[in-house]
PDB file of C-alpha atoms in Angstrom:
ATOM      1  CA  MET Q   2     121.579  98.196  53.005  1.00  0.00           C
ATOM      2  CA  LEU Q   3     117.870  99.377  53.122  1.00  0.00           C
ATOM      3  CA  HIS Q   4     117.733  96.544  52.548  1.00  0.00           C
ATOM      4  CA  ILE Q   5     119.059  95.129  55.536  1.00  0.00           C
ATOM      5  CA  LEU Q   6     117.326  97.679  58.201  1.00  0.00           C
ATOM      6  CA  TRP Q   7     113.895  96.424  56.930  1.00  0.00           C
ATOM      7  CA  MET Q   8     114.150  93.127  57.272  1.00  0.00           C
ATOM      8  CA  LEU Q   9     115.817  93.254  60.691  1.00  0.00           C
ATOM      9  CA  ILE Q  10     112.730  95.987  61.387  1.00  0.00           C
ATOM     10  CA  LYS Q  11     110.528  92.787  59.600  1.00  0.00           C
ATOM     11  CA  TRP Q  12     112.052  90.073  62.269  1.00  0.00           C
ATOM     12  CA  ILE Q  13     111.363  92.446  64.584  1.00  0.00           C
ATOM     13  CA  LEU Q  14     107.596  93.342  65.023  1.00  0.00           C
ATOM     14  CA  ILE Q  15     107.583  89.242  63.339  1.00  0.00           C
ATOM     15  CA  LEU Q  16     109.232  88.095  67.070  1.00  0.00           C
ATOM     16  CA  LEU Q  17     106.560  91.140  69.310  1.00  0.00           C
ATOM     17  CA  GLY Q  18     103.829  89.561  67.194  1.00  0.00           C
ATOM     18  CA  ILE Q  19     104.517  86.474  68.442  1.00  0.00           C
ATOM     19  CA  PHE Q  20     105.459  87.844  72.456  1.00  0.00           C
ATOM     20  CA  LEU Q  21     101.867  89.528  71.903  1.00  0.00           C
ATOM     21  CA  GLY Q  22     100.128  86.546  70.682  1.00  0.00           C
ATOM     22  CA  LEU Q  23     102.009  84.440  73.417  1.00  0.00           C
ATOM     23  CA  VAL Q  24     100.060  86.934  76.210  1.00  0.00           C
ATOM     24  CA  LEU Q  25      96.970  87.371  75.102  1.00  0.00           C
ATOM     25  CA  LEU Q  26      96.959  83.917  74.778  1.00  0.00           C
ATOM     26  CA  LEU Q  27      98.118  83.548  78.282  1.00  0.00           C
ATOM     27  CA  LEU Q  28      95.278  86.299  79.100  1.00  0.00           C
ATOM     28  CA  PHE Q  29      93.031  84.628  77.572  1.00  0.00           C
ATOM     29  CA  LEU Q  30      93.286  81.229  79.444  1.00  0.00           C
ATOM     30  CA  ILE Q  31      93.504  82.762  82.807  1.00  0.00           C
ATOM     31  CA  LEU Q  32      90.370  83.861  81.714  1.00  0.00           C
ATOM     32  CA  PHE Q  33      87.944  81.714  79.831  1.00  0.00           C
ATOM     33  CA  CYS Q  34      90.276  78.210  80.872  1.00  0.00           C
ATOM     34  CA  PRO Q  35      88.381  76.831  84.134  1.00  0.00           C
ATOM     35  CA  VAL Q  36      89.916  76.373  87.622  1.00  0.00           C
ATOM     36  CA  ARG Q  37      88.583  72.411  89.099  1.00  0.00           C
ATOM     37  CA  TYR Q  38      87.979  71.708  92.358  1.00  0.00           C
ATOM     38  CA  GLU Q  39      86.904  68.770  94.251  1.00  0.00           C
ATOM     39  CA  GLY Q  40      87.628  66.929  97.685  1.00  0.00           C
ATOM     40  CA  ARG Q  41      86.827  63.997  99.388  1.00  0.00           C
ATOM     41  CA  ALA Q  42      86.177  63.495 102.887  1.00  0.00           C
ATOM     42  CA  VAL Q  43      85.478  59.401 104.119  1.00  0.00           C
ATOM     43  CA  LYS Q  44      84.988  57.989 107.818  1.00  0.00           C
ATOM     44  CA  GLU Q  45      83.423  55.159 108.460  1.00  0.00           C
ATOM     45  CA  GLY Q  46      83.646  52.991 111.443  1.00  0.00           C
ATOM     46  CA  VAL Q  47      87.666  54.546 112.020  1.00  0.00           C
ATOM     47  CA  PRO Q  48      88.698  56.708 114.563  1.00  0.00           C
ATOM     48  CA  PHE Q  49      89.397  60.628 113.789  1.00  0.00           C
ATOM     49  CA  ARG Q  50      92.848  60.076 113.525  1.00  0.00           C
ATOM     50  CA  GLU Q  51      92.627  57.788 111.001  1.00  0.00           C
ATOM     51  CA  THR Q  52      89.762  59.666 108.796  1.00  0.00           C
ATOM     52  CA  GLU Q  53      90.478  59.564 105.045  1.00  0.00           C
ATOM     53  CA  ALA Q  54      90.431  63.374 102.850  1.00  0.00           C
ATOM     54  CA  ALA Q  55      91.910  64.715  99.710  1.00  0.00           C
ATOM     55  CA  ILE Q  56      91.276  67.477  98.149  1.00  0.00           C
ATOM     56  CA  LYS Q  57      92.564  68.844  94.035  1.00  0.00           C
ATOM     57  CA  VAL Q  58      92.927  71.580  92.018  1.00  0.00           C
ATOM     58  CA  SER Q  59      93.350  71.193  88.756  1.00  0.00           C
ATOM     59  CA  TRP Q  60      93.743  73.770  85.425  1.00  0.00           C
ATOM     60  CA  LEU Q  61      94.066  74.142  81.612  1.00  0.00           C
ATOM     61  CA  PHE Q  62      92.530  70.850  80.883  1.00  0.00           C
ATOM     62  CA  ARG Q  63      94.386  69.043  84.129  1.00  0.00           C
ATOM     63  CA  GLY Q  64      97.873  70.062  82.766  1.00  0.00           C
ATOM     64  CA  VAL Q  65      98.810  72.171  86.341  1.00  0.00           C
ATOM     65  CA  SER Q  66      97.422  69.957  89.403  1.00  0.00           C
ATOM     66  CA  PHE Q  67      97.938  70.945  92.953  1.00  0.00           C
ATOM     67  CA  SER Q  68      96.410  67.832  95.590  1.00  0.00           C
ATOM     68  CA  MET Q  69      97.080  67.083  99.402  1.00  0.00           C
ATOM     69  CA  ARG Q  70      96.323  64.011 101.534  1.00  0.00           C
ATOM     70  CA  TYR Q  71      95.414  63.301 104.481  1.00  0.00           C
ATOM     71  CA  LYS Q  72      95.537  59.530 105.188  1.00  0.00           C
ATOM     72  CA  ASP Q  73      97.166  57.619 109.064  1.00  0.00           C
ATOM     73  CA  GLY Q  74      97.804  61.118 109.987  1.00  0.00           C
ATOM     74  CA  ALA Q  75      99.451  62.351 107.860  1.00  0.00           C
ATOM     75  CA  GLY Q  76      99.505  64.814 105.155  1.00  0.00           C
ATOM     76  CA  HIS Q  77     100.711  64.440 101.782  1.00  0.00           C
ATOM     77  CA  GLN Q  78     101.237  67.501  98.866  1.00  0.00           C
ATOM     78  CA  GLU Q  79     102.276  67.245  95.157  1.00  0.00           C
ATOM     79  CA  LEU Q  80     102.397  69.578  92.646  1.00  0.00           C
ATOM     80  CA  LYS Q  81     102.492  68.284  88.677  1.00  0.00           C
ATOM     81  CA  VAL Q  82     103.248  70.891  85.817  1.00  0.00           C
ATOM     82  CA  PHE Q  83     101.577  68.612  82.273  1.00  0.00           C
ATOM     83  CA  GLY Q  84     103.078  65.093  84.289  1.00  0.00           C
ATOM     84  CA  VAL Q  85     106.558  66.320  85.659  1.00  0.00           C
ATOM     85  CA  PRO Q  86     106.536  66.258  89.601  1.00  0.00           C
ATOM     86  CA  VAL Q  87     107.161  69.662  90.924  1.00  0.00           C
ATOM     87  CA  LEU Q  88     107.665  68.783  94.724  1.00  0.00           C
ATOM     88  CA  ALA Q  89     109.324  66.127  94.004  1.00  0.00           C
ATOM     89  CA  ILE Q  90     112.559  67.309  92.748  1.00  0.00           C
ATOM     90  CA  LEU Q  91     112.522  70.019  94.692  1.00  0.00           C
ATOM     91  CA  LYS Q  92     112.536  67.777  97.750  1.00  0.00           C
ATOM     92  CA  LYS Q  93     115.305  65.926  95.855  1.00  0.00           C
ATOM     93  CA  TYR Q  94     117.412  68.935  95.295  1.00  0.00           C
ATOM     94  CA  ARG Q  95     117.158  69.824  99.742  1.00  0.00           C
ATOM     95  CA  ASN Q  96     117.507  66.058 100.484  1.00  0.00           C
ATOM     96  CA  LYS Q  97     121.171  66.234  97.737  1.00  0.00           C
ATOM     97  CA  LYS Q  98     121.675  69.989  98.986  1.00  0.00           C
ATOM     98  CA  THR Q  99     122.191  69.160 103.073  1.00  0.00           C
ATOM     99  CA  ALA Q 100     123.668  66.150 102.404  1.00  0.00           C
ATOM    100  CA  SER Q 101     126.367  67.159 100.329  1.00  0.00           C
ATOM    101  CA  PRO Q 102     127.305  69.138 103.674  1.00  0.00           C
ATOM    102  CA  LYS Q 103     127.338  65.801 106.076  1.00  0.00           C
ATOM    103  CA  ARG Q 104     129.965  64.263 103.527  1.00  0.00           C
ATOM    104  CA  ALA Q 105     132.353  66.443 103.758  1.00  0.00           C
ATOM    105  CA  GLU Q 106     132.397  67.023 107.265  1.00  0.00           C
ATOM    106  CA  LYS Q 107     132.445  62.945 107.875  1.00  0.00           C
ATOM    107  CA  SER Q 108     135.805  63.361 105.698  1.00  0.00           C
ATOM    108  CA  GLU Q 109     137.476  65.320 107.533  1.00  0.00           C
ATOM    109  CA  ILE Q 110     136.978  63.358 110.692  1.00  0.00           C
ATOM    110  CA  ARG Q 111     139.170  65.077 114.111  1.00  0.00           C
ATOM    111  CA  ILE Q 112     139.254  62.976 117.033  1.00  0.00           C
ATOM    112  CA  GLN Q 113     139.421  64.846 120.377  1.00  0.00           C
ATOM    113  CA  GLU Q 114     140.042  63.825 123.345  1.00  0.00           C
ATOM    114  CA  PRO Q 115     137.456  65.851 126.387  1.00  0.00           C
ATOM    115  CA  GLU Q 116     139.270  67.314 128.327  1.00  0.00           C
ATOM    116  CA  GLU Q 117     138.046  66.577 132.274  1.00  0.00           C
ATOM    117  CA  GLN Q 118     139.295  68.590 134.851  1.00  0.00           C
ATOM    118  CA  ASP Q 119     138.208  68.133 137.867  1.00  0.00           C
ATOM    119  CA  LYS Q 120     138.161  71.661 140.131  1.00  0.00           C
ATOM    120  CA  SER Q 121     137.436  71.461 144.050  1.00  0.00           C
ATOM    121  CA  GLU Q 122     137.415  74.287 145.164  1.00  0.00           C
ATOM    122  CA  GLN Q 123     137.268  74.909 149.703  1.00  0.00           C
ATOM    123  CA  PRO Q 124     135.994  78.107 150.560  1.00  0.00           C
ATOM    124  CA  PHE Q 125     138.758  79.512 152.897  1.00  0.00           C
ATOM    125  CA  GLU Q 126     136.625  81.066 155.595  1.00  0.00           C
ATOM    126  CA  LYS Q 127     138.324  84.046 157.672  1.00  0.00           C
ATOM    127  CA  PRO Q 128     138.019  83.674 161.236  1.00  0.00           C
ATOM    128  CA  GLU Q 129     136.134  86.751 162.546  1.00  0.00           C
ATOM    129  CA  GLU Q 130     137.309  88.105 165.429  1.00  0.00           C
ATOM    130  CA  ALA Q 131     134.859  90.591 167.232  1.00  0.00           C
ATOM    131  CA  LEU Q 132     135.653  93.070 170.609  1.00  0.00           C
ATOM    132  CA  HIS Q 133     133.162  94.752 172.803  1.00  0.00           C
ATOM    133  CA  SER Q 134     133.758  96.567 176.028  1.00  0.00           C
ATOM    134  CA  ALA Q 135     131.314  97.922 177.843  1.00  0.00           C
ATOM    135  CA  PRO Q 136     131.267 101.157 177.346  1.00  0.00           C
ATOM    136  CA  PHE Q 137     130.668 100.780 173.298  1.00  0.00           C
ATOM    137  CA  MET Q 138     127.886  98.393 174.888  1.00  0.00           C
ATOM    138  CA  LYS Q 139     126.443 101.871 176.717  1.00  0.00           C
ATOM    139  CA  ASP Q 140     127.136 103.865 173.801  1.00  0.00           C
ATOM    140  CA  GLU Q 141     125.480 101.385 171.248  1.00  0.00           C
ATOM    141  CA  GLU Q 142     122.132 101.036 173.588  1.00  0.00           C
ATOM    142  CA  LYS Q 143     121.923 104.480 173.862  1.00  0.00           C
ATOM    143  CA  ARG Q 144     122.473 105.404 170.444  1.00  0.00           C
ATOM    144  CA  PHE Q 145     119.419 102.946 169.654  1.00  0.00           C
ATOM    145  CA  GLU Q 146     116.834 104.331 172.072  1.00  0.00           C
ATOM    146  CA  GLY Q 147     117.357 107.465 170.278  1.00  0.00           C
ATOM    147  CA  THR Q 148     116.852 106.585 167.102  1.00  0.00           C
ATOM    148  CA  ALA Q 149     113.325 104.955 168.013  1.00  0.00           C
ATOM    149  CA  GLU Q 150     112.827 107.997 169.860  1.00  0.00           C
ATOM    150  CA  LYS Q 151     112.429 109.371 166.330  1.00  0.00           C
ATOM    151  CA  GLN Q 152     110.977 106.656 164.213  1.00  0.00           C
ATOM    152  CA  ASN Q 153     108.126 106.963 166.898  1.00  0.00           C
ATOM    153  CA  PHE Q 154     108.033 110.047 166.297  1.00  0.00           C
ATOM    154  CA  GLU Q 155     108.596 109.926 162.151  1.00  0.00           C
ATOM    155  CA  LYS Q 156     105.529 107.256 161.884  1.00  0.00           C
ATOM    156  CA  LYS Q 157     102.844 110.221 164.135  1.00  0.00           C
ATOM    157  CA  GLN Q 158     104.099 112.704 161.632  1.00  0.00           C
ATOM    158  CA  ASN Q 159     103.391 111.117 158.859  1.00  0.00           C
ATOM    159  CA  LYS Q 160     100.157 109.152 159.916  1.00  0.00           C
ATOM    160  CA  ILE Q 161      99.248 112.612 160.671  1.00  0.00           C
ATOM    161  CA  VAL Q 162     100.358 113.598 156.727  1.00  0.00           C
ATOM    162  CA  LYS Q 163      98.949 110.215 154.772  1.00  0.00           C
ATOM    163  CA  ILE Q 164      95.138 111.516 156.870  1.00  0.00           C
ATOM    164  CA  TRP Q 165      95.601 115.264 155.326  1.00  0.00           C
ATOM    165  CA  GLU Q 166      96.767 113.395 151.960  1.00  0.00           C
ATOM    166  CA  THR Q 167      93.744 111.353 152.030  1.00  0.00           C
ATOM    167  CA  LEU Q 168      90.905 114.157 153.099  1.00  0.00           C
ATOM    168  CA  LYS Q 169      92.395 116.080 150.485  1.00  0.00           C
ATOM    169  CA  ASP Q 170      92.407 114.387 148.547  1.00  0.00           C
ATOM    170  CA  ILE Q 171      88.327 113.481 148.648  1.00  0.00           C
ATOM    171  CA  TRP Q 172      88.283 116.994 149.082  1.00  0.00           C
ATOM    172  CA  GLU Q 173      89.562 117.893 145.185  1.00  0.00           C
ATOM    173  CA  ARG Q 174      87.393 114.324 144.031  1.00  0.00           C
ATOM    174  CA  CYS Q 175      83.587 116.223 145.519  1.00  0.00           C
ATOM    175  CA  LYS Q 176      85.446 119.273 143.343  1.00  0.00           C
ATOM    176  CA  SER Q 177      85.591 117.560 139.928  1.00  0.00           C
ATOM    177  CA  ILE Q 178      82.004 115.550 139.955  1.00  0.00           C
ATOM    178  CA  PRO Q 179      80.768 118.246 138.432  1.00  0.00           C
ATOM    179  CA  ASN Q 180      82.558 117.875 135.707  1.00  0.00           C
ATOM    180  CA  ILE Q 181      82.741 114.425 135.743  1.00  0.00           C
ATOM    181  CA  PHE Q 182      78.645 114.762 134.781  1.00  0.00           C
ATOM    182  CA  HIS Q 183      79.295 117.346 132.584  1.00  0.00           C
ATOM    183  CA  ARG Q 184      81.782 114.502 130.675  1.00  0.00           C
ATOM    184  CA  ILE Q 185      78.993 112.134 131.251  1.00  0.00           C
ATOM    185  CA  SER Q 186      76.956 114.458 129.145  1.00  0.00           C
ATOM    186  CA  LEU Q 187      78.780 115.210 126.445  1.00  0.00           C
ATOM    187  CA  THR Q 188      79.203 111.111 125.933  1.00  0.00           C
ATOM    188  CA  ILE Q 189      75.860 110.127 126.128  1.00  0.00           C
ATOM    189  CA  LYS Q 190      75.129 113.774 123.423  1.00  0.00           C
ATOM    190  CA  GLY Q 191      78.005 112.051 121.180  1.00  0.00           C
ATOM    191  CA  ILE Q 192      75.727 108.009 120.820  1.00  0.00           C
ATOM    192  CA  CYS Q 193      73.193 109.531 119.999  1.00  0.00           C
ATOM    193  CA  ASP Q 194      74.607 111.880 116.913  1.00  0.00           C
ATOM    194  CA  LYS Q 195      76.779 108.719 115.848  1.00  0.00           C
ATOM    195  CA  ILE Q 196      72.576 106.040 116.368  1.00  0.00           C
ATOM    196  CA  ASP Q 197      71.368 109.149 114.188  1.00  0.00           C
ATOM    197  CA  TRP Q 198      74.167 109.121 111.558  1.00  0.00           C
ATOM    198  CA  TRP Q 199      74.034 105.465 111.637  1.00  0.00           C
ATOM    199  CA  LYS Q 200      70.807 105.718 111.844  1.00  0.00           C
ATOM    200  CA  ALA Q 201      70.035 108.313 108.201  1.00  0.00           C
ATOM    201  CA  PHE Q 202      73.108 106.132 106.487  1.00  0.00           C
ATOM    202  CA  PHE Q 203      71.562 102.833 106.741  1.00  0.00           C
ATOM    203  CA  GLN Q 204      67.798 104.559 105.702  1.00  0.00           C
ATOM    204  CA  HIS Q 205      69.100 106.588 102.377  1.00  0.00           C
ATOM    205  CA  PRO Q 206      67.797 105.469  99.254  1.00  0.00           C
ATOM    206  CA  ARG Q 207      71.525 105.080  97.191  1.00  0.00           C
ATOM    207  CA  THR Q 208      72.641 102.788 100.117  1.00  0.00           C
ATOM    208  CA  LYS Q 209      69.951 100.290 100.417  1.00  0.00           C
ATOM    209  CA  ALA Q 210      70.432 100.423  96.602  1.00  0.00           C
ATOM    210  CA  GLY Q 211      74.122  99.866  96.708  1.00  0.00           C
ATOM    211  CA  ILE Q 212      73.448  97.124  99.567  1.00  0.00           C
ATOM    212  CA  THR Q 213      70.642  95.546  97.376  1.00  0.00           C
ATOM    213  CA  TYR Q 214      72.681  95.251  94.507  1.00  0.00           C
ATOM    214  CA  ALA Q 215      76.583  94.489  96.586  1.00  0.00           C
ATOM    215  CA  ARG Q 216      74.164  91.757  97.657  1.00  0.00           C
ATOM    216  CA  GLU Q 217      72.888  90.614  94.536  1.00  0.00           C
ATOM    217  CA  LYS Q 218      76.226  90.334  93.627  1.00  0.00           C
ATOM    218  CA  VAL Q 219      77.917  88.330  95.712  1.00  0.00           C
ATOM    219  CA  CYS Q 220      74.711  85.211  95.719  1.00  0.00           C
ATOM    220  CA  ARG Q 221      75.756  85.215  92.490  1.00  0.00           C
ATOM    221  CA  LEU Q 222      79.436  84.560  92.766  1.00  0.00           C
ATOM    222  CA  LEU Q 223      78.431  82.157  95.553  1.00  0.00           C
ATOM    223  CA  ARG Q 224      76.596  80.496  92.968  1.00  0.00           C
ATOM    224  CA  HIS Q 225      79.232  80.366  91.009  1.00  0.00           C
ATOM    225  CA  VAL Q 226      81.661  79.919  93.141  1.00  0.00           C
ATOM    226  CA  PHE Q 227      80.112  76.429  95.827  1.00  0.00           C
ATOM    227  CA  PRO Q 228      80.290  72.451  93.859  1.00  0.00           C
ATOM    228  CA  GLY Q 229      78.607  71.500  90.562  1.00  0.00           C
ATOM    229  CA  LYS Q 230      77.977  68.302  91.874  1.00  0.00           C
ATOM    230  CA  ILE Q 231      77.884  66.506  95.705  1.00  0.00           C
ATOM    231  CA  SER Q 232      76.923  63.415  96.651  1.00  0.00           C
ATOM    232  CA  GLY Q 233      77.816  60.956  99.752  1.00  0.00           C
ATOM    233  CA  TYR Q 234      75.515  60.330 103.399  1.00  0.00           C
ATOM    234  CA  ILE Q 235      76.336  61.558 106.928  1.00  0.00           C
ATOM    235  CA  ASP Q 236      75.089  58.972 109.814  1.00  0.00           C
ATOM    236  CA  PHE Q 237      75.242  61.297 113.277  1.00  0.00           C
ATOM    237  CA  GLY Q 238      73.987  60.392 116.553  1.00  0.00           C
ATOM    238  CA  SER Q 239      74.608  61.350 120.755  1.00  0.00           C
ATOM    239  CA  GLU Q 240      74.492  59.620 123.719  1.00  0.00           C
ATOM    240  CA  ASP Q 241      71.275  62.940 123.719  1.00  0.00           C
ATOM    241  CA  PRO Q 242      69.091  62.674 121.430  1.00  0.00           C
ATOM    242  CA  SER Q 243      68.117  66.282 121.956  1.00  0.00           C
ATOM    243  CA  VAL Q 244      71.310  66.401 120.778  1.00  0.00           C
ATOM    244  CA  THR Q 245      70.637  64.521 118.221  1.00  0.00           C
ATOM    245  CA  GLY Q 246      67.845  66.308 117.495  1.00  0.00           C
ATOM    246  CA  THR Q 247      69.381  69.958 117.678  1.00  0.00           C
ATOM    247  CA  VAL Q 248      72.045  68.917 114.803  1.00  0.00           C
ATOM    248  CA  LEU Q 249      68.998  67.455 112.869  1.00  0.00           C
ATOM    249  CA  ALA Q 250      67.416  70.675 113.009  1.00  0.00           C
ATOM    250  CA  VAL Q 251      70.761  72.630 111.532  1.00  0.00           C
ATOM    251  CA  LEU Q 252      71.565  70.294 108.844  1.00  0.00           C
ATOM    252  CA  GLY Q 253      68.124  70.617 107.445  1.00  0.00           C
ATOM    253  CA  MET Q 254      68.934  74.399 106.624  1.00  0.00           C
ATOM    254  CA  THR Q 255      71.655  73.586 104.569  1.00  0.00           C
ATOM    255  CA  ILE Q 256      69.202  71.302 102.648  1.00  0.00           C
ATOM    256  CA  PRO Q 257      68.544  74.606  99.940  1.00  0.00           C
ATOM    257  CA  LEU Q 258      72.587  75.004  99.471  1.00  0.00           C
ATOM    258  CA  HIS Q 259      73.624  71.249  98.833  1.00  0.00           C
ATOM    259  CA  GLN Q 260      69.828  70.218  97.712  1.00  0.00           C
ATOM    260  CA  ASN Q 261      69.431  67.029  99.535  1.00  0.00           C
ATOM    261  CA  ARG Q 262      72.340  65.495  98.056  1.00  0.00           C
ATOM    262  CA  ILE Q 263      73.666  64.177 100.428  1.00  0.00           C
ATOM    263  CA  GLU Q 264      71.744  61.884 102.713  1.00  0.00           C
ATOM    264  CA  ILE Q 265      71.223  63.319 106.820  1.00  0.00           C
ATOM    265  CA  VAL Q 266      70.981  59.592 108.891  1.00  0.00           C
ATOM    266  CA  PRO Q 267      70.263  60.432 111.849  1.00  0.00           C
ATOM    267  CA  VAL Q 268      70.585  57.503 114.843  1.00  0.00           C
ATOM    268  CA  PHE Q 269      69.098  57.516 118.210  1.00  0.00           C
ATOM    269  CA  GLU Q 270      70.631  54.518 119.576  1.00  0.00           C
ATOM    270  CA  ASN Q 271      71.834  56.893 122.536  1.00  0.00           C
ATOM    271  CA  ARG Q 272      75.359  56.265 121.614  1.00  0.00           C
ATOM    272  CA  ASN Q 273      78.459  58.867 119.798  1.00  0.00           C
ATOM    273  CA  LEU Q 274      78.465  58.601 116.229  1.00  0.00           C
ATOM    274  CA  LEU Q 275      79.311  60.409 113.677  1.00  0.00           C
ATOM    275  CA  GLU Q 276      80.420  58.565 109.883  1.00  0.00           C
ATOM    276  CA  GLY Q 277      79.583  59.778 106.199  1.00  0.00           C
ATOM    277  CA  ASN Q 278      81.683  59.855 102.356  1.00  0.00           C
ATOM    278  CA  VAL Q 279      80.925  62.944 101.042  1.00  0.00           C
ATOM    279  CA  THR Q 280      82.246  63.892  97.810  1.00  0.00           C
ATOM    280  CA  VAL Q 281      81.960  67.969  96.414  1.00  0.00           C
ATOM    281  CA  LYS Q 282      82.839  68.550  92.399  1.00  0.00           C
ATOM    282  CA  GLY Q 283      83.162  72.373  90.877  1.00  0.00           C
ATOM    283  CA  ARG Q 284      84.834  74.576  88.506  1.00  0.00           C
ATOM    284  CA  VAL Q 285      85.765  78.007  88.912  1.00  0.00           C
ATOM    285  CA  TYR Q 286      85.709  80.647  85.581  1.00  0.00           C
ATOM    286  CA  CYS Q 287      88.658  83.901  86.322  1.00  0.00           C
ATOM    287  CA  ILE Q 288      86.921  86.171  84.294  1.00  0.00           C
ATOM    288  CA  VAL Q 289      83.226  85.832  86.432  1.00  0.00           C
ATOM    289  CA  PRO Q 290      84.921  87.275  90.350  1.00  0.00           C
ATOM    290  CA  ILE Q 291      86.731  89.804  88.059  1.00  0.00           C
ATOM    291  CA  VAL Q 292      83.220  91.045  86.229  1.00  0.00           C
ATOM    292  CA  ILE Q 293      81.298  90.853  89.526  1.00  0.00           C
ATOM    293  CA  LEU Q 294      83.970  93.068  91.430  1.00  0.00           C
ATOM    294  CA  LEU Q 295      84.512  96.136  88.211  1.00  0.00           C
ATOM    295  CA  LYS Q 296      80.741  95.478  88.245  1.00  0.00           C
ATOM    296  CA  LEU Q 297      80.943  96.464  91.596  1.00  0.00           C
ATOM    297  CA  TYR Q 298      83.364  98.877  91.628  1.00  0.00           C
ATOM    298  CA  PHE Q 299      82.057 101.433  89.248  1.00  0.00           C
ATOM    299  CA  ASN Q 300      78.296 101.079  90.633  1.00  0.00           C
ATOM    300  CA  GLN Q 301      77.447 104.737  91.224  1.00  0.00           C
ATOM    301  CA  ASP Q 302      76.166 103.499  95.071  1.00  0.00           C
ATOM    302  CA  ILE Q 303      78.738 101.477  95.420  1.00  0.00           C
ATOM    303  CA  LYS Q 304      80.821 104.738  95.149  1.00  0.00           C
ATOM    304  CA  TYR Q 305      78.958 106.946  97.095  1.00  0.00           C
ATOM    305  CA  ILE Q 306      78.459 104.397 100.207  1.00  0.00           C
ATOM    306  CA  ILE Q 307      81.917 103.619 100.189  1.00  0.00           C
ATOM    307  CA  ARG Q 308      82.558 107.874 100.170  1.00  0.00           C
ATOM    308  CA  ARG Q 309      80.304 108.761 102.983  1.00  0.00           C
ATOM    309  CA  TRP Q 310      81.944 106.007 104.657  1.00  0.00           C
ATOM    310  CA  LYS Q 311      85.318 107.287 104.831  1.00  0.00           C
ATOM    311  CA  HIS Q 312      83.969 111.260 105.471  1.00  0.00           C
ATOM    312  CA  LYS Q 313      81.713 110.477 107.717  1.00  0.00           C
ATOM    313  CA  GLU Q 314      79.062 112.768 105.710  1.00  0.00           C
ATOM    314  CA  VAL Q 315      75.859 113.572 108.020  1.00  0.00           C
TER     315      VAL Q 315
END
């Protein structure tokens, strides 16, 4: 009995060790196996609608890959897991699922005869007979004159009441002028206090140290994520030469990013032009952003900035 129990515990421990080993292997692959990406955009002598663009992201030595392509105004996505087209299989499954109810509906065809009924509605008008007598007309005229006099009297009263209400409203507003100036002074004082708080906050040594540290880490993360291989060319031009020169100056500011590996050619021919062929490639190790985020989280200056930001301590 003890021998059987020992064998059972042994197999449980072996299975548990295998499971933990697989988990550690998966974690190791996630952290240290790079996620590679590459993209390409091509526009050569064609309108913008016919521009070609493609991007591909792969992981686990291209075992898992996702790609998107845009060509001739249509997009296409593809997901492969060790050579198996997952999206294509899911699409076929959905098509079969939607096709089965349609076949069932076709097998049970029901012939329905449309029923058309025309209903003509003829309005039935009853003749109205109005009999008016002379005494009745005189009474109506007297009533009308009386109501007209009442309406004139009520209009005069309403005008007087409106004038009185307007004067009263003006007086109340004049009385509230000192309160308005008091609120304005309080608002200006609050704005000045906030300016002083922000000034003291950004001039604090720990705030400066935290911002400098965060800027360094963010720059390091961007350098890691930015493509390592960039190549291609861009030809552009405009009908206005000044616009071409301005765009060239702006693109010149991007040289530190691609290190002049993209050939930029301005065309001063009084015509609108934008053509090019650009290819980028890069990789990202998941361990790098995780380590950077952990360093930012445990940095004491960053914690001080977050704590002071939340509690607004002066």
